[in-house]
Coordinates of C-alpha atoms and ligand atoms in Angstrom, one line a residue:
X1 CA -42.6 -34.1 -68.9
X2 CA -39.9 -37.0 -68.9
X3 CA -39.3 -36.6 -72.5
X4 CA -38.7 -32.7 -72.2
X5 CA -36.1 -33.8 -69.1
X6 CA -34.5 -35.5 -70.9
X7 CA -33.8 -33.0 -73.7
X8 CA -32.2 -31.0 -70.7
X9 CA -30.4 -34.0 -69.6
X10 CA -28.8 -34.4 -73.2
X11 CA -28.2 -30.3 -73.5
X12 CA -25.9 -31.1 -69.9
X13 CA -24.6 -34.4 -71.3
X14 CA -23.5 -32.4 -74.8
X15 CA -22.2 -29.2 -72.8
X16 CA -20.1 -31.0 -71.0
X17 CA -18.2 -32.6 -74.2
X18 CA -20.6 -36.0 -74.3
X19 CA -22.2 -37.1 -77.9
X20 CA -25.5 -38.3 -78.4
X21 CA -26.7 -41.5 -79.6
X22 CA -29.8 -43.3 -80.1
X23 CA -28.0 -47.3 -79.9
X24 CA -27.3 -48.6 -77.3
X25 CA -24.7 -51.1 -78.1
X26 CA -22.3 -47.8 -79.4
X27 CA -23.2 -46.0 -75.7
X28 CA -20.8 -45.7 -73.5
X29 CA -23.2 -44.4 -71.0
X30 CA -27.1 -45.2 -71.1
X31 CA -29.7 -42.8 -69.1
X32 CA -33.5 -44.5 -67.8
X33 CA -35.3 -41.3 -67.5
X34 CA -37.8 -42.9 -65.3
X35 CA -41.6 -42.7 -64.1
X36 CA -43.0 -43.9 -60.8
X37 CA -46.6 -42.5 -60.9
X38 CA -47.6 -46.8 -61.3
X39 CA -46.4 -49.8 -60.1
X40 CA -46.3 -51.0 -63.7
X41 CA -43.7 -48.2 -64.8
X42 CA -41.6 -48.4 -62.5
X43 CA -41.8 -52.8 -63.4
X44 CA -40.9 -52.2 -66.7
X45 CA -38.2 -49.6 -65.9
X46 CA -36.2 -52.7 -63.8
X47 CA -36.7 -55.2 -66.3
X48 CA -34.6 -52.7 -68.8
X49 CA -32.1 -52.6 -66.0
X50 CA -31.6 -56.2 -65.7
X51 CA -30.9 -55.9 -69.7
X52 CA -28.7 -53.2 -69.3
X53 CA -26.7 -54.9 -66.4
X54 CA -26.0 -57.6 -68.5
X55 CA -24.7 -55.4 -71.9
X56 CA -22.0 -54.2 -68.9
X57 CA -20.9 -58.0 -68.5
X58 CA -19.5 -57.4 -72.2
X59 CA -18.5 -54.1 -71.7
X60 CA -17.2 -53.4 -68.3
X61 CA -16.6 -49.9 -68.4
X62 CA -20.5 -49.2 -69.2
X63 CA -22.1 -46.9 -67.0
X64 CA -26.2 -47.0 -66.3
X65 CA -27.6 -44.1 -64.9
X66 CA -31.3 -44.0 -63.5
X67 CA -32.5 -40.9 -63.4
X68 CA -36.4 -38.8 -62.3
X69 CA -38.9 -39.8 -60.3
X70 CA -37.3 -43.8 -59.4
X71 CA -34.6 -42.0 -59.1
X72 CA -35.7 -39.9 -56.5
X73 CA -38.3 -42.4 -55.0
X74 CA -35.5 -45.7 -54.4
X75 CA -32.2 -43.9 -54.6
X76 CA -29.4 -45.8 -53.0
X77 CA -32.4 -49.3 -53.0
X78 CA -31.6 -49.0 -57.0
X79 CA -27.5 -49.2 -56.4
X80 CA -27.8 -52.7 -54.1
X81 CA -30.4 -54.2 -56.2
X82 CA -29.9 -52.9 -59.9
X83 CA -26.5 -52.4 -59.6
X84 CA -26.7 -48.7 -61.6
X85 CA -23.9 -46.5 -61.6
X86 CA -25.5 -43.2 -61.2
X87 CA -29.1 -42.2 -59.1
X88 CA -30.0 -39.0 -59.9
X89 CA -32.7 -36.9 -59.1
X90 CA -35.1 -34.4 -61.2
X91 CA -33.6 -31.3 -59.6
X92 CA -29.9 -32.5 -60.0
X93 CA -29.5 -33.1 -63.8
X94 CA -26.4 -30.7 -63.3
X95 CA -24.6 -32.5 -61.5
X96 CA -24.4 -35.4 -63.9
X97 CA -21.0 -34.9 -65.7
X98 CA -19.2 -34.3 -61.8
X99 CA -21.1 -37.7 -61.3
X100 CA -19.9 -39.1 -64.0
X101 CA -16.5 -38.3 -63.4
X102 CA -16.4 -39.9 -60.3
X103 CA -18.4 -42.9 -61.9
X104 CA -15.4 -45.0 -62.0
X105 CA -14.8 -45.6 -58.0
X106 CA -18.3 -45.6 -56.3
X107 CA -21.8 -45.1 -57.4
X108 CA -23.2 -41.2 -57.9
X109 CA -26.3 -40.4 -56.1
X110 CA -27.9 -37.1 -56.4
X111 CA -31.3 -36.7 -55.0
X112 CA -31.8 -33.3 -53.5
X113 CA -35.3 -31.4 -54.2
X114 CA -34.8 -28.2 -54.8
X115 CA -37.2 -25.4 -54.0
X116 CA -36.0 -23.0 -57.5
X117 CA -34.0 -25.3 -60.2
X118 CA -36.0 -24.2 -63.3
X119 CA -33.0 -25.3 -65.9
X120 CA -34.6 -21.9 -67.2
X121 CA -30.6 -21.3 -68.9
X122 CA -31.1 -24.6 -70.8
X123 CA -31.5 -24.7 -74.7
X124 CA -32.9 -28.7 -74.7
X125 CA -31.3 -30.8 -76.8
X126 CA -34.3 -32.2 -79.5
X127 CA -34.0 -35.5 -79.4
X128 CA -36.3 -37.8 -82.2
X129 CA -38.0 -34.9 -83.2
X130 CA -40.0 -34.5 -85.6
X131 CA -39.1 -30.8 -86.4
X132 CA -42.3 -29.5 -86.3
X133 CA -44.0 -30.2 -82.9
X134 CA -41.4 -29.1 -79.6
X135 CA -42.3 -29.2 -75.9
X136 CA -41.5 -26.2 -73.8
X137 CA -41.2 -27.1 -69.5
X138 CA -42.7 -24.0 -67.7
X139 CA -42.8 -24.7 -64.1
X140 CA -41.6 -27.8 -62.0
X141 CA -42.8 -29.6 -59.3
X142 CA -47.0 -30.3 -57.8
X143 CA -47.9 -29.5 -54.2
X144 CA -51.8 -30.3 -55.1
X145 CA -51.3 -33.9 -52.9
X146 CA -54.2 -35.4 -54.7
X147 CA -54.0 -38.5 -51.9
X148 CA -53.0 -41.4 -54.4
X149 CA -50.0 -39.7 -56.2
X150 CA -46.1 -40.1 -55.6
X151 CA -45.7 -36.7 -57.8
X152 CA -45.6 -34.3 -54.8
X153 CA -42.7 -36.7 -53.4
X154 CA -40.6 -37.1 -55.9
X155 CA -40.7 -33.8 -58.0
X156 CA -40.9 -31.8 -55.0
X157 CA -42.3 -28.0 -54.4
X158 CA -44.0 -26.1 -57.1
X159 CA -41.8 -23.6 -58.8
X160 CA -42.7 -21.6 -62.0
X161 CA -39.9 -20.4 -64.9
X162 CA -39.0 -17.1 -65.8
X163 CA -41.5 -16.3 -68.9
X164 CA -38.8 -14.1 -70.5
X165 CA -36.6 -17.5 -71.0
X166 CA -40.0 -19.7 -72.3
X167 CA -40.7 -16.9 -74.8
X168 CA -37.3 -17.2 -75.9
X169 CA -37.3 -20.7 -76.4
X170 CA -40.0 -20.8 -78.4
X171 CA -39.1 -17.7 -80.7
X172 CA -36.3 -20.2 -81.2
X173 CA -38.1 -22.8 -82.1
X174 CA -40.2 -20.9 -84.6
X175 CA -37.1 -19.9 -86.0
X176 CA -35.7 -23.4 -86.7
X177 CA -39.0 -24.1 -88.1
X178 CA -41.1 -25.3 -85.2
X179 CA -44.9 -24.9 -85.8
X180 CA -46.2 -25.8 -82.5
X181 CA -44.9 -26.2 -78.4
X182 CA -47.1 -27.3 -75.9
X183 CA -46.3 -25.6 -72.8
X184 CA -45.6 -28.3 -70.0
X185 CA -46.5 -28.3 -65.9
X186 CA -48.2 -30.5 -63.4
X187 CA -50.4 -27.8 -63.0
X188 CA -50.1 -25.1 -65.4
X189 CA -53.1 -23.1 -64.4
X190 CA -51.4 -22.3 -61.1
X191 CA -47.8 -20.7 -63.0
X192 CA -47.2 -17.6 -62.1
X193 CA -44.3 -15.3 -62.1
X194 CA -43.4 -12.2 -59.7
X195 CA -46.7 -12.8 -58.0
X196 CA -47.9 -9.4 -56.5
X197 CA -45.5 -7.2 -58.4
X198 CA -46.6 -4.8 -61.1
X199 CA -45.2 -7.4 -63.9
X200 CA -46.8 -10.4 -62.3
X201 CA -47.2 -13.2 -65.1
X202 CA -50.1 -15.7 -64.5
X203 CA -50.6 -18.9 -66.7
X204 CA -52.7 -16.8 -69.0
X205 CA -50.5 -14.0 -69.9
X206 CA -48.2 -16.2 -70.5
X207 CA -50.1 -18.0 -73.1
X208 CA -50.5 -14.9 -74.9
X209 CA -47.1 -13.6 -74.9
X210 CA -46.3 -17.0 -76.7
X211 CA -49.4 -17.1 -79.1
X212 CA -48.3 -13.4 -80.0
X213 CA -44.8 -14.4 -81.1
X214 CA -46.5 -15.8 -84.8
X215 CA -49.8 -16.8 -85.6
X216 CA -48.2 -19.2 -87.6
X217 CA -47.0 -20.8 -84.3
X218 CA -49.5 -22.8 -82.5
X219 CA -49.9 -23.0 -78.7
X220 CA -50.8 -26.3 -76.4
X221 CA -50.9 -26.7 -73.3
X222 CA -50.9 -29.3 -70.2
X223 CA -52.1 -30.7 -68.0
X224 CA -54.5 -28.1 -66.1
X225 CA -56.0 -28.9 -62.6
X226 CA -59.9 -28.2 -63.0
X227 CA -59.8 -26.5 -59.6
X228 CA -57.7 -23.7 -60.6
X229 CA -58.8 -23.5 -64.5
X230 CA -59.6 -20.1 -65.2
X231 CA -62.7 -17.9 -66.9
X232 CA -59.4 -15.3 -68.1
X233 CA -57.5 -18.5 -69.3
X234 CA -60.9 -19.9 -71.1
X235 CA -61.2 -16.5 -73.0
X236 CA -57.3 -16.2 -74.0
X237 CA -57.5 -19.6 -75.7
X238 CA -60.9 -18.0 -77.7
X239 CA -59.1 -15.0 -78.4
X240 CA -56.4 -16.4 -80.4
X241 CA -56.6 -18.1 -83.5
X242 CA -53.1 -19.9 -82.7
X243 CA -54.1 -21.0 -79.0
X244 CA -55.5 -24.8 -79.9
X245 CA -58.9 -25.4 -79.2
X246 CA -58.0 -28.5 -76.9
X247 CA -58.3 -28.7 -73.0
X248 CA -57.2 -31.6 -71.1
X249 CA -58.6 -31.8 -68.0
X250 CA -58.3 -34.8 -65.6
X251 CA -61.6 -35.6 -63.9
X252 CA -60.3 -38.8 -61.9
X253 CA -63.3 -39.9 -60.5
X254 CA -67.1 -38.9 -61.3
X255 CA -68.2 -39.4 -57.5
X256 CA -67.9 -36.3 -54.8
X257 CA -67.2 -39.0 -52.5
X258 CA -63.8 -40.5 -54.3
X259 CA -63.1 -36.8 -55.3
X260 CA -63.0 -35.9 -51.5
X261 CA -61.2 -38.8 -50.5
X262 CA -58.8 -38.5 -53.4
X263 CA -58.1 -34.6 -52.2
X264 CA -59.1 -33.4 -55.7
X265 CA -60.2 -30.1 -54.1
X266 CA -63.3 -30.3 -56.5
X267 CA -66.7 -31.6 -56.5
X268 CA -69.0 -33.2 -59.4
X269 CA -71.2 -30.8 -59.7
X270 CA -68.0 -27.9 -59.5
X271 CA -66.5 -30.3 -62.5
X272 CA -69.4 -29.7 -64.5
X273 CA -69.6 -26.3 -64.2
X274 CA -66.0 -25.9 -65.6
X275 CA -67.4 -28.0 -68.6
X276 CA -70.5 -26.0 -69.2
X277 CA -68.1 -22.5 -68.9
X278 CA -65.2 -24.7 -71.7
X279 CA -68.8 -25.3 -73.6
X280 CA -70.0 -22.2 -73.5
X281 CA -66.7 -20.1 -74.1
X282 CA -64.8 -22.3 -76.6
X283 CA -67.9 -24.3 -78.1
X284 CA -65.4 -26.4 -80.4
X285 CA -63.3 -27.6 -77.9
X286 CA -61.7 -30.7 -77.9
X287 CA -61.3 -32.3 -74.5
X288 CA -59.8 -35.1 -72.9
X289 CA -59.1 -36.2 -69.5
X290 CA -57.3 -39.0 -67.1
X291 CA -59.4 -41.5 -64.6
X292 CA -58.7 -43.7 -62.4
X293 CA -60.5 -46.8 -61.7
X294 CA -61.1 -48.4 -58.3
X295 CA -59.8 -46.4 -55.9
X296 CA -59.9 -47.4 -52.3
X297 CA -63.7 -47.8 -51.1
X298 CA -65.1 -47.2 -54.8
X299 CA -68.8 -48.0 -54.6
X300 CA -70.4 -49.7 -58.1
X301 CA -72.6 -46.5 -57.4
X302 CA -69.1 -44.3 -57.8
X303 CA -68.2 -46.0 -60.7
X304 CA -71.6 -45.1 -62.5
X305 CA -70.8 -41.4 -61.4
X306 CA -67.9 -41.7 -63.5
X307 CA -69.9 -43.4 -66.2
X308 CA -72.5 -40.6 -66.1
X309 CA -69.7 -37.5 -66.0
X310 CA -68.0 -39.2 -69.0
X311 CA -71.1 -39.1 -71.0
X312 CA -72.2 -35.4 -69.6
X313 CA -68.1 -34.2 -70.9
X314 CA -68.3 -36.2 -73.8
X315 CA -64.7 -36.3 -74.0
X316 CA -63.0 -37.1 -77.6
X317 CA -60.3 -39.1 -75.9
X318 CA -59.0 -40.6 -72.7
X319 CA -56.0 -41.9 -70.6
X320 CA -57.7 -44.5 -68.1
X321 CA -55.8 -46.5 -65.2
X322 CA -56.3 -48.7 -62.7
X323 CA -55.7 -47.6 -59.3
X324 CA -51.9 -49.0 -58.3
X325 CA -51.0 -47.9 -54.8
X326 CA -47.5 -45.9 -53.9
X327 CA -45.9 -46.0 -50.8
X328 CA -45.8 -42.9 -48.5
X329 CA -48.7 -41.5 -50.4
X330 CA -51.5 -40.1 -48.0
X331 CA -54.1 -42.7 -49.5
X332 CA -51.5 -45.7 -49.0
X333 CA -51.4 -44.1 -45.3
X334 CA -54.8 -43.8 -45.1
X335 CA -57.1 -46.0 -46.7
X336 CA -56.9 -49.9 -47.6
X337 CA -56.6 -50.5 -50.9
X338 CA -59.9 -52.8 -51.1
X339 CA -61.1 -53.2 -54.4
X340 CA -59.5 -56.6 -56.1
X341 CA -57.6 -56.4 -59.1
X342 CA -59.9 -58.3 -61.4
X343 CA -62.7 -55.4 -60.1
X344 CA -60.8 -52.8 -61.4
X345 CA -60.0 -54.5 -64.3
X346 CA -63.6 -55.0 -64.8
X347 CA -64.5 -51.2 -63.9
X348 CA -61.3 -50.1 -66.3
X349 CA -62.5 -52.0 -69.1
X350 CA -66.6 -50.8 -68.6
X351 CA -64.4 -47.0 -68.1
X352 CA -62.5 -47.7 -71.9
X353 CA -65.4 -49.5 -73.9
X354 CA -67.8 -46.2 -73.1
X355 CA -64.7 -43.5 -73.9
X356 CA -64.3 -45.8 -77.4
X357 CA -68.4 -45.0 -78.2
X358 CA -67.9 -41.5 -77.0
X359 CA -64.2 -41.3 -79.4
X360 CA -66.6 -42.7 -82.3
X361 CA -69.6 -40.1 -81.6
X362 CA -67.4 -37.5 -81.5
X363 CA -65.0 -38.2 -85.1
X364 CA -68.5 -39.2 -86.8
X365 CA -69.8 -35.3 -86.2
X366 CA -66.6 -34.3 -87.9
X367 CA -67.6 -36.5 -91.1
X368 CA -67.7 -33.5 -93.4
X369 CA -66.3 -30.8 -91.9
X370 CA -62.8 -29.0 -93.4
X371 CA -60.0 -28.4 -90.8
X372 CA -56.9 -26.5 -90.2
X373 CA -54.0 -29.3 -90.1
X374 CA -50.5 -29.3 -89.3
X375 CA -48.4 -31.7 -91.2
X376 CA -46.3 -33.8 -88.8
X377 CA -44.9 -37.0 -90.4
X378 CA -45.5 -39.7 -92.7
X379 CA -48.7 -42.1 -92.0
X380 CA -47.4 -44.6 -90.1
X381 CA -49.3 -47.8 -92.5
X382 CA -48.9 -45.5 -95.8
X383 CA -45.5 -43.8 -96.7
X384 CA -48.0 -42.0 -99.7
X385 CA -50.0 -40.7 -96.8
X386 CA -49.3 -38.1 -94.1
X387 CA -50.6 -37.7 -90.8
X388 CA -51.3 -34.1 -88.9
X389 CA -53.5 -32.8 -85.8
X390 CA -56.4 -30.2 -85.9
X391 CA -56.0 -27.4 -83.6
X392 CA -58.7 -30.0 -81.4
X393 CA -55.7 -32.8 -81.2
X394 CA -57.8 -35.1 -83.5
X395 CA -55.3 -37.0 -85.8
X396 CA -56.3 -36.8 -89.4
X397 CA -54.6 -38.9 -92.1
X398 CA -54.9 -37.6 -96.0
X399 CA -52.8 -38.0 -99.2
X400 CA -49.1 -36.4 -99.6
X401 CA -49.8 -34.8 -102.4
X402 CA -46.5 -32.1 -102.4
X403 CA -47.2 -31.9 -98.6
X404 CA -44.1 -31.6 -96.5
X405 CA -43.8 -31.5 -93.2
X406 CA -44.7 -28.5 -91.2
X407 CA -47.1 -27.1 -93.6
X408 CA -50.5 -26.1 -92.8
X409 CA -53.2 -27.7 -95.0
X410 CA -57.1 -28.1 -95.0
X411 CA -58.3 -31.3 -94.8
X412 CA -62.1 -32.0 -95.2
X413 CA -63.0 -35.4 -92.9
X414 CA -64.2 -38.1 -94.9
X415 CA -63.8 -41.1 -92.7
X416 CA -63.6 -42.3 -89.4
X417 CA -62.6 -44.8 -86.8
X418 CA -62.6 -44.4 -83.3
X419 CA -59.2 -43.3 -83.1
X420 CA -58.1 -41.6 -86.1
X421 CA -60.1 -38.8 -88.9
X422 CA -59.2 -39.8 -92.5
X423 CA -59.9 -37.0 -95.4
X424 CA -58.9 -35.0 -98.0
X425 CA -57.3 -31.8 -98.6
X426 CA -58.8 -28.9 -100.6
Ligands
5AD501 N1 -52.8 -45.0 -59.7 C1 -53.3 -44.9 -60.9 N2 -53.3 -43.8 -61.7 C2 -52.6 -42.7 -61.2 N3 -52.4 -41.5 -61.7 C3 -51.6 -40.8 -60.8 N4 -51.3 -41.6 -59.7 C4 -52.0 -42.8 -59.9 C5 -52.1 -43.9 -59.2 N5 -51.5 -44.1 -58.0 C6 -52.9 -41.0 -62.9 C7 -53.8 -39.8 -62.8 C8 -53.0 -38.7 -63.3 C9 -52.2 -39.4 -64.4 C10 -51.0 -38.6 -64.8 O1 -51.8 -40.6 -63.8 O2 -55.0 -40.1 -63.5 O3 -53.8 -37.6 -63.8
SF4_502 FE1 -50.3 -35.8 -58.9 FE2 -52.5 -34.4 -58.3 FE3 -50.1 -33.2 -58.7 FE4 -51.4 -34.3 -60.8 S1 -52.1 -32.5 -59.6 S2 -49.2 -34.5 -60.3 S3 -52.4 -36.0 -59.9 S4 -50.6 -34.6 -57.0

């Protein structure tokens, strides 16, 4: 989500006469698009800060500008004690060459939430792209209050884009050679457009009005909230060939207890039924989720209910945290955050040791099988190797050959490690 804001930020930058550029020492300005769903993001985005300050003691008329969710969560706290030049928030990118302007003689804050700023009018600026794979932002915002997250707080009220101006965007895309955008939202399964009107637009319209611009163009999507993930939404994504047969789908916590208390709005048992529908409708799904690990009053019985779910989903991959308390969050009002660190820790590391078997299962039953690839870059270890993703968002490495970039090839999996397919192409 940051990294498509920020391809907004640099659209508003460039409109307004300012050039890009990737060094810092050359920058006359430097943006922190910034994060604050953990402590430890919002750590590393002051200790960048204190690095930029001191580039400024050599070049006095720098400017540093912190901008999204810190931005919105400290605002004029990141002025006194990181002495930035410009605080703005993730409704108020346009206001950041006025701010500028004014740079000179006091500090620009911007931090208003807005209840329709879209940036639907914005052709993002691609910045390190790799030509082939684009992100496309479709709605704004998350009112789900799941009672540990800062989100609600800082991005404000859920607002969905016009789909005429996402279609557009990604016709434009495929025309400048794009071969797949992953349609971005807190909560993508709850878009919706003219809701109640005759041309209402729900998340999975949508997804077909984009997978119909070219089958040649593939379709992602994320992150969907398994309380509102549809049966019509499961079926568009096995009607179309170009709809990727990959659903991420944060489970948090295994426990009904923890899911409650974390305002989830799900149960286990509901959780597994969405599974057993994604199993059933899209048998070759990939999936992978998010979970958090000790969150306040987590039982060791909890944490095998995560365990347990883990293995029952069998998902391929897995982002896993420990729980880090945010201020004005309902949980930091509510509940005591009582497990010690070195217990999560613990729990974390039990959580990521059982997704790496389940990682490993998963790649070995693709040992053999031939896949539909698309060619994103250059291996990373090998520059006679190149690296794509399935339509199930496995990486699979294989030999140039006269590969480029942006084709589609078949691969047939010879190899595996936990993390990565290796094969052939035919
Ligand atoms: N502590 C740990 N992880 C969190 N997430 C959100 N808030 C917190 C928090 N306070 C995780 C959730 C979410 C992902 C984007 O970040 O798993 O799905
Ligand atoms: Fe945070 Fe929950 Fe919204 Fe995701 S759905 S952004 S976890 S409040």
């Amino acid at each position: 989500m940051n990294a498509a804001d920020s391809e907004v930020v640099g659209a508003i930058v460039k409109q307004a006469g300012y050039e890009l550029t990737d060094d810092v020492y050359e920058a006359d300005v430097i943006f922190v698009n910034t994060c604050s769903i953990r402590e430890n993001a919002e750590q590393r985005v002051k200790k960048r800060l204190i690095e930029f300050d001191s580039l400024r003691k050599k070049k006095s008329w720098l400017k540093v500008g912190v901008l999204g969710c810190m931005a919105e969560r400290l605002q004029t706290q990141l002025v006194q004690e990181c002495k930035v030049n410009l605080v703005v928030g993730p409704d108020s990118y346009r206001d950041i060459p006025s701010l500028l302007l004014q740079a000179d003689n006091q500090p620009g804050i911007s931090v208003e939430l807005s209840t329709d700023e879209t940036y639907s009018d914005i052709n993002p600026v691609k910045l390190h792209s790799d030509g082939v794979t684009a992100f496309i932002s479709i709605m704004r915002g998350c009112e789900n209050f799941c009672s540990y997250c800062v989100v609600p707080y800082t991005r404000g009220r859920e607002r969905s884009r016009d789909p005429k101006t996402i279609v557009d965007e990604a016709k434009d895309l495929f025309k400048r050679g794009y071969r797949e955008v992953t349609l971005l939202g807190q909560n993508v399964n709850s878009y919706i457009w003219n809701k109640g009107c005759e041309d209402e637009v729900d998340f999975a319209c949508l997804m077909e009005m984009v997978a119909q611009i070219d089958p040649l163009l593939r379709v992602r999507f994320s992150t969907s909230h398994p309380k509102d993930m549809s049966q019509k939404l499961l079926d568009t994504i096995a009607k179309y060939d170009n709809i990727c047969k990959f659903i991420h789908l944060p489970l948090q916590s295994g426990s009904s207890r923890m899911l409650k208390l974390m305002n989830r709005k799900y149960t286990r048992e509901e959780y597994m039924q969405k599974i057993d529908a994604i199993r059933k409708t899209i048998p070759d799904c990939g999936l992978s989720t998010d979970i958090i690990a000790g969150f306040c009053t987590e039982t060791l019985e909890d944490h095998q209910d995560t365990l347990s779910m883990m293995r029952y989903a069998a998902y391929d991959s897995a982002f896993m945290f420990n729980y880090s308390q945010r201020s004005n969050t309902l949980a930091a009002k509510k509940y005591e955050d009582d497990i010690p660190y070195q217990e999560k820790t613990r729990r974390l590391e039990q959580i990521i040791d059982l997704q790496r078997e389940l990682s490993l299962e998963s790649n070995k039953k693709d040992v053999g099988k031939v896949f539909e690839v698309l060619v994103e870059g250059e291996s990373k270890r090998k520059s006679s190797q190149l690296f794509g993703r399935n339509s199930q968002n496995k990486v699979i490495i294989f030999d140039r050959k006269d590969f480029q970039k942006g084709d589609y090839v078949k691969v047939r999996v010879t190899d595996c490690t936990s993390a990565t397919l290796f094969g052939e192409t035919i």
